[in-house]
Amino acid sequence: FAKEDDKLEKIMKLMKEKAISQLPVLRGNDVVGSISDDIFIDITEHKEKLENARIRDIMQETFPTIPEKSDLEIVTNLLHYYKAVLVKKDGKITGIITKSDLIKAIKR
């Protein structure tokens, strides 16, 4: 997870090190936005403007959230429109599903 007060530089480093293409953004325990690999394109185009940016200044809309026991069809339909889907159980985010996760699951 990223926190809205994190510096963009810190989150970009984390994403690069962990090979993560998107992260939910939190305010406390609440999901308030998202950050994705699209920011790498933006940073190359507007480096001076984004160098010292905080995540809250550049975050995108939140990913949709589904219950943990949701059908795969719901996930695949949402991934047509969103980069990721958050999974929730007992009011807490327990996971994130991406298109890459679906590809890995199909390979099995």
mmCIF file of N, CA and C in Angstrom, residues 29-31 65 67 87-94:
data_model
loop_
_atom_site.group_PDB
_atom_site.id
_atom_site.type_symbol
_atom_site.label_atom_id
_atom_site.label_comp_id
_atom_site.label_asym_id
_atom_site.label_seq_id
_atom_site.Cartn_x
_atom_site.Cartn_y
_atom_site.Cartn_z
ATOM 1 N N ASN A 29 -6.856 3.692 7.450
ATOM 2 C CA ASN A 29 -7.227 2.371 6.935
ATOM 3 C C ASN A 29 -8.167 2.439 5.738
ATOM 4 N N ASP A 30 -8.470 3.650 5.283
ATOM 5 C CA ASP A 30 -9.407 3.835 4.175
ATOM 6 C C ASP A 30 -8.676 3.971 2.848
ATOM 7 N N VAL A 31 -9.174 3.302 1.826
ATOM 8 C CA VAL A 31 -8.621 3.440 0.487
ATOM 9 C C VAL A 31 -9.185 4.727 -0.115
ATOM 10 N N THR A 65 -13.752 -2.433 -5.208
ATOM 11 C CA THR A 65 -13.563 -3.390 -4.124
ATOM 12 C C THR A 65 -14.674 -4.432 -4.186
ATOM 13 N N PRO A 67 -16.109 -8.378 -2.396
ATOM 14 C CA PRO A 67 -15.970 -9.315 -1.272
ATOM 15 C C PRO A 67 -15.037 -10.466 -1.651
ATOM 16 N N VAL A 87 -9.680 -6.751 -2.901
ATOM 17 C CA VAL A 87 -10.472 -7.789 -2.251
ATOM 18 C C VAL A 87 -10.604 -7.420 -0.778
ATOM 19 N N LYS A 88 -11.837 -7.540 -0.276
ATOM 20 C CA LYS A 88 -12.130 -7.121 1.092
ATOM 21 C C LYS A 88 -12.783 -8.251 1.871
ATOM 22 N N LYS A 89 -12.380 -8.392 3.138
ATOM 23 C CA LYS A 89 -13.016 -9.340 4.053
ATOM 24 C C LYS A 89 -13.126 -8.677 5.419
ATOM 25 N N ASP A 90 -14.295 -8.769 5.999
ATOM 26 C CA ASP A 90 -14.549 -8.174 7.317
ATOM 27 C C ASP A 90 -14.135 -6.703 7.386
ATOM 28 N N GLY A 91 -14.406 -5.974 6.294
ATOM 29 C CA GLY A 91 -14.130 -4.538 6.273
ATOM 30 C C GLY A 91 -12.688 -4.148 6.019
ATOM 31 N N LYS A 92 -11.810 -5.117 5.779
ATOM 32 C CA LYS A 92 -10.394 -4.818 5.554
ATOM 33 C C LYS A 92 -9.948 -5.332 4.191
ATOM 34 N N ILE A 93 -9.064 -4.585 3.557
ATOM 35 C CA ILE A 93 -8.499 -5.010 2.284
ATOM 36 C C ILE A 93 -7.547 -6.177 2.557
ATOM 37 N N THR A 94 -7.814 -7.296 1.895
ATOM 38 C CA THR A 94 -6.994 -8.499 2.111
ATOM 39 C C THR A 94 -6.174 -8.870 0.883
#
